[in-house]
Short mmCIF file of C-alpha atoms in Angstrom, two decimals:
data_model
loop_
_atom_site.label_atom_id
_atom_site.label_comp_id
_atom_site.label_asym_id
_atom_site.label_seq_id
_atom_site.Cartn_x
_atom_site.Cartn_y
_atom_site.Cartn_z
CA MET C 167 -4.64 13.39 31.57
CA SER C 168 -2.61 12.12 28.70
CA CYS C 169 -1.95 8.57 28.44
CA ILE C 170 1.34 9.23 26.34
CA GLN C 171 4.57 8.40 27.93
CA THR C 172 7.31 10.59 27.66
CA PRO C 173 10.77 8.77 27.23
CA SER C 174 12.59 8.35 30.62
CA PRO C 175 15.89 10.07 31.22
CA ASP C 176 17.84 7.15 30.24
CA GLU C 177 16.03 6.49 27.16
CA ALA C 178 17.00 7.73 23.47
CA ARG C 179 14.70 10.71 22.94
CA PRO C 180 14.19 13.57 20.45
CA PRO C 181 15.28 16.93 20.96
CA ARG C 182 12.68 19.59 21.93
CA LEU C 183 11.43 21.06 18.99
CA THR C 184 8.37 23.18 18.34
CA LEU C 185 5.44 21.72 16.31
CA PHE C 186 6.41 24.07 13.09
CA ALA C 187 9.77 22.59 13.30
CA LEU C 188 8.55 19.11 13.53
CA PHE C 189 6.55 19.82 10.56
CA VAL C 190 9.38 21.33 8.46
CA LYS C 191 11.46 18.41 9.39
CA PHE C 192 9.40 15.76 8.17
CA LEU C 193 8.17 17.81 5.55
CA GLY C 194 12.08 17.53 4.29
CA PHE C 195 11.83 13.80 4.84
CA GLY C 196 8.77 13.66 2.55
CA LEU C 197 10.53 15.63 -0.49
CA LEU C 198 13.38 13.00 -0.16
CA ALA C 199 10.96 10.20 0.01
CA PHE C 200 11.97 8.32 -3.34
CA GLY C 201 12.12 4.68 -3.53
CA GLY C 202 9.36 2.93 -1.55
CA PRO C 203 9.24 1.92 1.73
CA ALA C 204 12.53 0.60 1.97
CA ALA C 205 14.29 3.43 1.00
CA GLN C 206 12.14 5.66 3.27
CA ILE C 207 12.46 3.61 6.40
CA ALA C 208 16.28 3.60 5.82
CA MET C 209 16.29 6.97 5.51
CA LEU C 210 14.50 7.52 8.65
CA LYS C 211 16.60 4.93 10.61
CA ARG C 212 19.71 6.91 9.51
CA GLU C 213 18.73 10.40 10.09
CA LEU C 214 16.54 10.00 13.37
CA VAL C 215 17.62 6.94 14.94
CA GLU C 216 21.76 6.75 14.03
CA GLY C 217 22.30 10.27 13.48
CA GLU C 218 19.97 12.19 15.92
CA GLY C 219 19.24 9.55 18.32
CA TRP C 220 15.44 10.04 18.43
CA ILE C 221 15.04 6.52 19.73
CA SER C 222 17.29 3.58 20.69
CA VAL C 223 18.18 1.31 17.34
CA ALA C 224 16.69 -2.05 19.49
CA ARG C 225 13.38 -0.30 20.09
CA PHE C 226 13.29 1.11 16.50
CA ASN C 227 13.58 -2.02 15.29
CA ARG C 228 10.72 -3.97 17.29
CA LEU C 229 8.30 -0.97 16.31
CA LEU C 230 9.20 -1.78 12.72
CA ALA C 231 8.45 -5.30 12.90
CA VAL C 232 4.94 -4.29 14.48
CA MET C 233 4.24 -1.63 11.80
CA GLN C 234 4.92 -4.59 9.05
CA VAL C 235 2.35 -6.67 10.81
CA LEU C 236 -0.41 -3.54 11.53
CA PRO C 237 -2.37 -2.27 8.27
CA GLY C 238 -0.91 1.11 6.83
CA PRO C 239 2.32 2.26 5.09
CA GLU C 240 5.10 1.33 7.53
CA ALA C 241 7.03 4.44 7.10
CA HIS C 242 4.44 6.77 7.37
CA GLU C 243 3.60 4.90 10.56
CA LEU C 244 7.03 5.37 11.97
CA CYS C 245 6.79 9.41 11.04
CA VAL C 246 3.40 9.46 13.28
CA HIS C 247 5.20 7.50 15.95
CA LEU C 248 8.71 9.51 16.13
CA GLY C 249 6.54 12.66 15.93
CA MET C 250 4.44 11.47 18.98
CA ARG C 251 7.78 10.91 20.98
CA ALA C 252 8.75 14.37 20.35
CA ARG C 253 5.69 16.12 20.84
CA GLY C 254 2.72 14.13 21.82
CA ARG C 255 -0.37 13.76 19.59
CA TRP C 256 0.30 17.00 17.95
CA GLY C 257 3.52 15.98 16.99
CA GLY C 258 2.49 12.82 15.54
CA LEU C 259 -0.11 14.66 13.65
CA VAL C 260 2.12 17.19 11.98
CA ALA C 261 4.86 14.88 11.47
CA GLY C 262 2.70 12.47 9.44
CA LEU C 263 1.10 15.25 7.88
CA GLY C 264 4.53 16.82 6.77
CA PHE C 265 5.83 13.33 5.51
CA MET C 266 2.83 12.88 3.08
CA LEU C 267 2.18 16.49 1.90
CA PRO C 268 5.01 16.65 -1.06
CA GLY C 269 3.53 13.61 -2.59
CA PHE C 270 0.05 14.32 -2.14
CA ILE C 271 0.30 17.83 -3.73
CA LEU C 272 2.34 16.52 -6.43
CA MET C 273 -0.14 13.90 -7.12
CA MET C 274 -2.98 16.25 -6.97
CA ALA C 275 -1.23 18.21 -9.40
CA LEU C 276 -0.22 15.26 -11.89
CA ALA C 277 -4.22 14.38 -11.58
CA TRP C 278 -5.05 17.54 -12.82
CA LEU C 279 -2.87 17.46 -15.57
CA TYR C 280 -3.75 13.81 -16.55
CA PHE C 281 -7.16 15.19 -17.83
CA ARG C 282 -5.43 17.90 -19.84
CA ILE C 283 -3.26 15.43 -21.90
CA ASP C 284 -4.22 14.91 -25.71
CA PHE C 285 -4.53 11.17 -25.84
CA ASP C 286 -5.60 11.18 -29.40
CA ARG C 287 -1.93 11.48 -29.78
CA GLY C 288 -0.62 8.03 -30.69
CA TRP C 289 2.71 8.62 -28.91
CA VAL C 290 0.98 9.27 -25.81
CA ALA C 291 -0.92 6.45 -25.78
CA ALA C 292 1.80 4.30 -26.58
CA ALA C 293 3.77 5.45 -23.99
CA LEU C 294 1.26 5.10 -21.48
CA PHE C 295 0.94 1.50 -22.89
CA GLY C 296 4.53 0.81 -22.00
CA VAL C 297 3.97 2.39 -18.70
CA GLN C 298 1.21 0.28 -17.73
CA ALA C 299 3.18 -3.01 -18.74
CA GLY C 300 6.04 -1.71 -16.61
CA VAL C 301 3.64 -1.08 -13.90
CA VAL C 302 2.48 -4.75 -14.16
CA ALA C 303 6.10 -5.93 -13.93
CA LEU C 304 6.63 -3.77 -10.80
CA ILE C 305 3.39 -5.41 -9.18
CA VAL C 306 4.84 -8.92 -9.99
CA ARG C 307 8.09 -8.16 -8.23
CA ALA C 308 6.03 -6.73 -5.19
CA VAL C 309 4.37 -10.09 -4.79
CA GLU C 310 7.81 -11.76 -4.83
CA LYS C 311 9.04 -9.00 -2.02
CA ILE C 312 5.96 -9.22 0.21
CA GLY C 313 5.71 -12.99 -0.47
CA GLN C 314 9.34 -13.39 1.01
CA GLN C 315 8.29 -11.85 4.61
CA ALA C 316 4.64 -13.01 4.51
CA LEU C 317 4.82 -16.31 3.51
CA ALA C 318 7.27 -17.55 6.34
CA ASP C 319 6.41 -21.32 6.78
CA ARG C 320 4.61 -23.91 4.64
CA ALA C 321 1.15 -23.11 6.25
CA LEU C 322 1.27 -19.45 5.15
CA TRP C 323 1.99 -20.80 1.73
CA ILE C 324 -0.94 -23.02 1.39
CA ILE C 325 -3.22 -20.24 3.07
CA GLY C 326 -1.52 -17.55 0.56
CA GLY C 327 -2.13 -20.07 -2.40
CA THR C 328 -5.62 -20.93 -1.70
CA ALA C 329 -6.67 -17.28 -1.23
CA ALA C 330 -5.23 -16.80 -4.59
CA VAL C 331 -7.38 -19.61 -6.13
CA ALA C 332 -10.62 -18.31 -4.21
CA SER C 333 -9.93 -14.67 -5.42
CA ALA C 334 -9.45 -16.10 -9.05
CA LEU C 335 -12.88 -18.22 -8.56
CA GLY C 336 -14.54 -14.79 -7.40
CA VAL C 337 -14.31 -15.38 -3.82
CA PRO C 338 -14.90 -12.00 -2.08
CA PHE C 339 -12.22 -10.78 0.10
CA TRP C 340 -14.51 -10.34 3.17
CA ILE C 341 -14.91 -14.17 3.15
CA THR C 342 -11.21 -15.10 2.39
CA LEU C 343 -9.12 -12.71 4.75
CA PRO C 344 -10.91 -13.73 8.08
CA ALA C 345 -10.77 -17.58 7.17
CA SER C 346 -7.02 -17.14 6.12
CA GLY C 347 -6.49 -15.28 9.77
CA ALA C 348 -8.28 -17.91 11.52
CA VAL C 349 -7.14 -20.63 9.90
CA TYR C 350 -3.43 -20.07 10.49
CA TRP C 351 -4.21 -18.90 14.39
CA ALA C 352 -5.94 -22.67 14.80
CA TRP C 353 -3.28 -23.98 12.85
CA ARG C 354 -0.22 -22.72 15.18
CA SER C 355 -2.38 -23.50 18.21
CA GLY C 356 -2.39 -27.13 17.16
CA ARG C 357 -6.50 -26.86 16.81
CA ARG C 358 -6.54 -29.10 13.60
CA GLY C 359 -10.16 -29.56 13.94
CA VAL C 360 -10.78 -25.96 14.14
CA VAL C 361 -8.98 -25.70 11.09
CA VAL C 362 -11.11 -27.95 9.26
CA LEU C 363 -14.47 -26.01 10.58
CA ILE C 364 -13.10 -22.88 9.39
CA VAL C 365 -12.41 -23.89 5.87
CA VAL C 366 -15.72 -25.52 5.52
CA ALA C 367 -17.61 -22.37 7.19
CA ALA C 368 -15.62 -20.30 4.53
CA ALA C 369 -16.57 -22.70 1.53
CA VAL C 370 -20.25 -22.65 2.62
CA ALA C 371 -20.17 -18.75 2.83
CA ALA C 372 -18.77 -18.69 -0.66
CA LEU C 373 -21.13 -20.93 -2.18
CA PHE C 374 -24.12 -18.95 -0.41
CA GLN C 375 -22.42 -15.75 -1.69
CA ALA C 376 -22.26 -16.97 -5.50
CA GLN C 377 -25.66 -18.20 -5.44
CA ALA C 378 -27.20 -14.76 -4.38
CA GLY C 379 -25.39 -13.54 -7.26
CA GLY C 380 -22.75 -11.41 -5.31
CA ALA C 381 -19.68 -13.40 -6.28
CA SER C 382 -16.83 -10.73 -7.64
CA VAL C 383 -16.20 -10.69 -11.12
CA ALA C 384 -13.09 -9.77 -12.67
CA PRO C 385 -13.56 -6.20 -14.53
CA THR C 386 -13.23 -5.97 -18.22
CA PHE C 387 -10.04 -4.25 -18.95
CA SER C 388 -10.36 -0.64 -20.23
CA SER C 389 -7.19 1.49 -21.27
CA LEU C 390 -9.37 4.47 -22.47
CA ALA C 391 -8.66 7.64 -20.61
CA SER C 392 -11.75 9.58 -19.44
CA ASP C 393 -12.08 13.37 -20.68
CA ALA C 394 -13.17 14.59 -17.19
CA PRO C 395 -13.13 13.51 -13.75
CA GLY C 396 -16.10 11.18 -12.60
CA THR C 397 -18.62 12.38 -10.20
CA VAL C 398 -18.74 9.45 -7.57
CA ALA C 399 -19.58 10.80 -4.06
CA ALA C 400 -17.10 11.89 -1.70
CA LEU C 401 -18.52 9.82 1.04
CA ALA C 402 -18.39 6.73 -0.78
CA LEU C 403 -14.73 7.44 -2.08
CA PHE C 404 -13.65 8.16 1.70
CA LEU C 405 -15.28 4.63 2.78
CA CYS C 406 -13.38 3.03 0.13
CA GLY C 407 -10.10 4.39 1.13
CA LEU C 408 -10.97 3.69 4.72
CA LYS C 409 -11.39 -0.02 3.73
CA ALA C 410 -8.28 -0.11 1.84
CA GLY C 411 -6.54 1.38 4.82
CA LEU C 412 -7.43 -0.70 7.25
CA LEU C 413 -6.55 -3.87 5.01
CA THR C 414 -3.34 -2.86 4.00
CA PHE C 415 -1.00 -5.33 5.45
CA GLY C 416 2.63 -5.49 4.85
CA GLY C 417 2.92 -2.45 2.64
CA ALA C 418 0.83 0.01 0.14
CA TYR C 419 0.71 -3.04 -2.50
CA THR C 420 -1.56 -4.64 -0.43
CA ALA C 421 -4.31 -2.00 -0.96
CA ILE C 422 -4.16 -2.50 -4.78
CA PRO C 423 -6.68 -5.45 -4.87
CA PHE C 424 -9.31 -3.96 -2.62
CA LEU C 425 -9.13 -0.35 -4.17
CA ARG C 426 -9.22 -2.10 -7.80
CA THR C 427 -12.34 -4.15 -6.51
CA ASP C 428 -14.07 -1.28 -5.33
CA MET C 429 -13.08 1.18 -8.10
CA VAL C 430 -12.75 -0.69 -11.38
CA VAL C 431 -15.42 -3.54 -10.80
CA ARG C 432 -18.11 -0.58 -9.65
CA GLY C 433 -17.01 1.36 -13.18
CA TRP C 434 -15.70 4.26 -11.24
CA LEU C 435 -12.33 4.31 -13.57
CA GLY C 436 -10.69 1.76 -15.93
CA ASP C 437 -7.78 -0.14 -15.41
CA GLY C 438 -5.81 1.92 -17.62
CA ALA C 439 -6.21 4.86 -15.34
CA PHE C 440 -5.56 2.51 -12.19
CA LEU C 441 -2.47 1.59 -13.49
CA ASP C 442 -1.53 4.81 -14.64
CA GLY C 443 -2.19 6.06 -11.05
CA LEU C 444 0.51 3.38 -9.70
CA ALA C 445 2.94 4.58 -12.32
CA LEU C 446 2.76 7.89 -11.22
CA SER C 447 3.03 7.25 -7.51
CA GLY C 448 5.96 4.97 -8.37
CA VAL C 449 8.01 8.04 -9.22
CA LEU C 450 6.96 10.35 -6.64
CA PRO C 451 8.25 11.06 -3.12
CA ALA C 452 5.59 9.67 -1.09
CA PRO C 453 4.45 6.28 0.22
CA LEU C 454 3.18 4.07 -2.88
CA ILE C 455 -0.51 4.20 -1.41
CA ILE C 456 -0.86 7.84 -2.67
CA PHE C 457 -1.87 6.50 -5.88
CA ALA C 458 -5.34 6.54 -4.18
CA THR C 459 -5.33 10.33 -4.31
CA PHE C 460 -4.99 9.89 -8.43
CA VAL C 461 -7.65 7.26 -8.61
CA GLY C 462 -9.86 9.28 -6.27
CA TYR C 463 -9.48 12.09 -8.55
CA VAL C 464 -10.42 10.16 -11.63
CA ALA C 465 -13.48 8.93 -10.09
CA GLY C 466 -14.55 11.97 -8.26
CA GLY C 467 -12.53 15.01 -8.93
CA PRO C 468 -10.45 17.01 -6.29
CA ALA C 469 -13.21 16.48 -3.69
CA GLY C 470 -12.93 12.60 -4.32
CA ALA C 471 -9.14 12.77 -4.11
CA LEU C 472 -9.32 14.61 -0.99
CA ALA C 473 -12.08 12.35 0.47
CA ILE C 474 -10.28 8.85 -0.15
CA THR C 475 -6.84 10.27 0.71
CA ALA C 476 -8.23 10.87 3.85
CA GLY C 477 -9.90 7.49 4.24
CA ILE C 478 -6.79 5.61 3.45
CA PHE C 479 -4.24 7.70 5.79
CA LEU C 480 -6.73 7.72 8.85
CA PRO C 481 -5.77 4.08 10.16
CA ALA C 482 -2.22 4.85 9.50
CA PHE C 483 -2.61 7.79 12.00
CA ALA C 484 -4.94 6.04 14.35
CA PHE C 485 -3.03 2.95 15.18
CA SER C 486 0.07 5.06 16.25
CA MET C 487 -1.89 8.16 17.58
CA ILE C 488 -4.40 5.88 20.00
CA PHE C 489 -2.01 2.89 20.53
CA TYR C 490 1.22 4.66 21.06
CA ASP C 491 2.15 3.05 24.26
CA ARG C 492 0.79 -0.45 23.35
CA LEU C 493 2.04 -1.04 20.07
CA GLU C 494 4.91 -3.12 21.04
CA ALA C 495 2.53 -5.30 22.90
CA VAL C 496 1.41 -6.64 19.42
CA VAL C 497 4.87 -8.56 19.51
CA ASP C 498 3.99 -10.23 22.60
CA ALA C 499 0.53 -11.26 21.75
CA PRO C 500 0.89 -14.57 19.77
CA ALA C 501 -2.44 -14.99 19.00
CA LEU C 502 -3.10 -11.43 17.71
CA ARG C 503 0.19 -11.76 15.97
CA GLU C 504 -0.54 -15.29 14.29
CA LEU C 505 -4.25 -14.00 13.12
CA LEU C 506 -2.87 -10.90 11.21
CA GLU C 507 -0.07 -13.12 9.93
CA GLY C 508 -2.49 -15.46 8.35
CA VAL C 509 -4.47 -12.28 6.88
CA ALA C 510 -1.45 -10.99 5.42
CA ALA C 511 -0.52 -14.54 3.54
CA GLY C 512 -3.94 -14.06 2.29
CA VAL C 513 -3.66 -10.65 1.11
CA VAL C 514 -0.32 -11.98 -0.77
CA GLY C 515 -2.63 -14.24 -2.87
CA LEU C 516 -5.06 -11.51 -3.65
CA ILE C 517 -2.20 -9.24 -5.04
CA ALA C 518 -0.89 -11.95 -7.09
CA VAL C 519 -4.32 -12.90 -8.98
CA THR C 520 -4.64 -8.96 -9.29
CA ALA C 521 -1.07 -8.91 -10.98
CA ALA C 522 -2.16 -11.51 -13.15
CA GLN C 523 -5.68 -10.03 -14.18
CA LEU C 524 -4.18 -6.90 -14.85
CA GLY C 525 -1.58 -8.35 -17.20
CA TRP C 526 -3.69 -10.63 -18.80
CA GLY C 527 -5.97 -7.63 -19.41
CA LEU C 528 -3.50 -5.58 -21.04
CA ALA C 529 -2.13 -7.96 -23.37
CA THR C 530 -5.52 -9.59 -24.67
CA THR C 531 -7.22 -5.97 -25.13
CA SER C 532 -4.17 -3.92 -26.57
CA GLY C 533 -4.46 -5.71 -29.94
CA THR C 534 -0.54 -6.26 -29.86
CA PRO C 535 0.24 -8.73 -26.77
CA TRP C 536 3.73 -9.44 -27.94
CA LEU C 537 4.61 -5.81 -27.09
CA ALA C 538 3.16 -6.12 -23.97
CA LEU C 539 4.91 -9.25 -23.17
CA ALA C 540 8.51 -7.73 -24.77
CA ILE C 541 7.96 -4.53 -22.48
CA PHE C 542 6.95 -6.77 -19.52
CA ILE C 543 9.98 -9.23 -19.33
CA PRO C 544 12.90 -6.89 -19.55
CA ALA C 545 11.03 -4.39 -16.93
CA LEU C 546 10.59 -7.43 -14.53
CA ALA C 547 14.29 -8.65 -15.07
CA MET C 548 15.56 -4.94 -14.27
CA PHE C 549 13.13 -4.89 -11.08
CA PHE C 550 14.81 -8.24 -9.75
CA ARG C 551 18.32 -6.86 -10.60
CA TRP C 552 18.45 -3.32 -9.78
CA LYS C 553 18.33 -2.76 -6.22
CA SER C 554 18.37 1.09 -6.51
CA PRO C 555 15.61 3.59 -4.85
CA PHE C 556 15.54 4.79 -8.34
CA ALA C 557 14.82 1.61 -10.09
CA ALA C 558 11.11 2.25 -10.47
CA PRO C 559 11.04 5.88 -11.94
CA VAL C 560 14.13 4.84 -14.44
CA VAL C 561 12.54 1.53 -15.45
CA LEU C 562 8.81 2.94 -15.91
CA ALA C 563 10.37 5.90 -17.98
CA ALA C 564 12.42 3.19 -19.99
CA ALA C 565 9.08 1.11 -20.35
CA GLY C 566 7.11 4.58 -21.89
CA VAL C 567 10.01 4.77 -24.25
CA ALA C 568 9.81 1.42 -25.56
CA GLY C 569 5.92 1.64 -26.14
CA VAL C 570 6.76 4.83 -28.36
CA LEU C 571 9.58 3.18 -30.19
CA ALA C 572 7.62 0.23 -30.77
CA ALA C 573 4.35 2.24 -32.15
#
């Protein structure tokens, strides 16, 4: 017997649709999913909540609050949840697939094309350099936006700052993030002694890790493009994607440090290609996390792209499809919510360090640090001032043109 509850007669609920019609509907949303999560969520709310009454506004807002705390891209998880309201688990599956499919297909095509570009042409390299500087500005802007939501009080600011310092010193995230969550839970619970114990335990674990030679090292920035996709095993890429998907708190940008650690530190691709994937995802109608498809293709070809995409989206499907009836209970579970909020604050620190490492690497290895800075500063200013869903593609395109003109 299914545990999925259908809406009661007095609740707002979706119209009766076939699975194919539901797929087509969310495929249409996927084709229009420009502008990042804020624009995608606004589109879903306008069309399905305010326009067609699939769910009440109050319940939609409560669910959105839950999605912002749980791992995974919020817009995609909302699509899965709304699809389940319409047709159960199969509805959630086809709605989620429909929403992500346009971006996935386009990214696969662009990844294929990426290896057929003549990077020896000076203007191509100059354009990519400009776009990469623009992407660093985009990540810095994302740190500020995510931080506004995640760093809601002084304790979370301290946790985020401490996590950033720890990451810069090479402390691995599997020590930093659990400690961040546990510290915030203990602090909010008034257990000051437990806070001290957690900090000491994390410091000891970091020291043991460093002495064992396992401290993470910032990779050397490489802007060189590969001539052909790599040969990394699909299973390894699936596991990388699954780990990033499980740790993506507060939006797709939070996957950046985890995927970079796995992909770049291991030498599966360079930072230049990593930034190129982020740039392409910023101009496609898709959740930003679709950049994982690109880096998977670079590291392991088409099979690698499929594997890492499956891994990174699996949690986004699973949380809604398995815990459909219990998601809103997260709002009423203070201990779990405080734990996740502490982890999210730690992730903000990790993203900030990753942005600094990418920017420093781009500036110092290019031979023209002044040019990187000259493109980065105006791009960052535009991202702060221009709130349009089309800001990312326009600014990144302008950054590429600036790189060509300055070459």
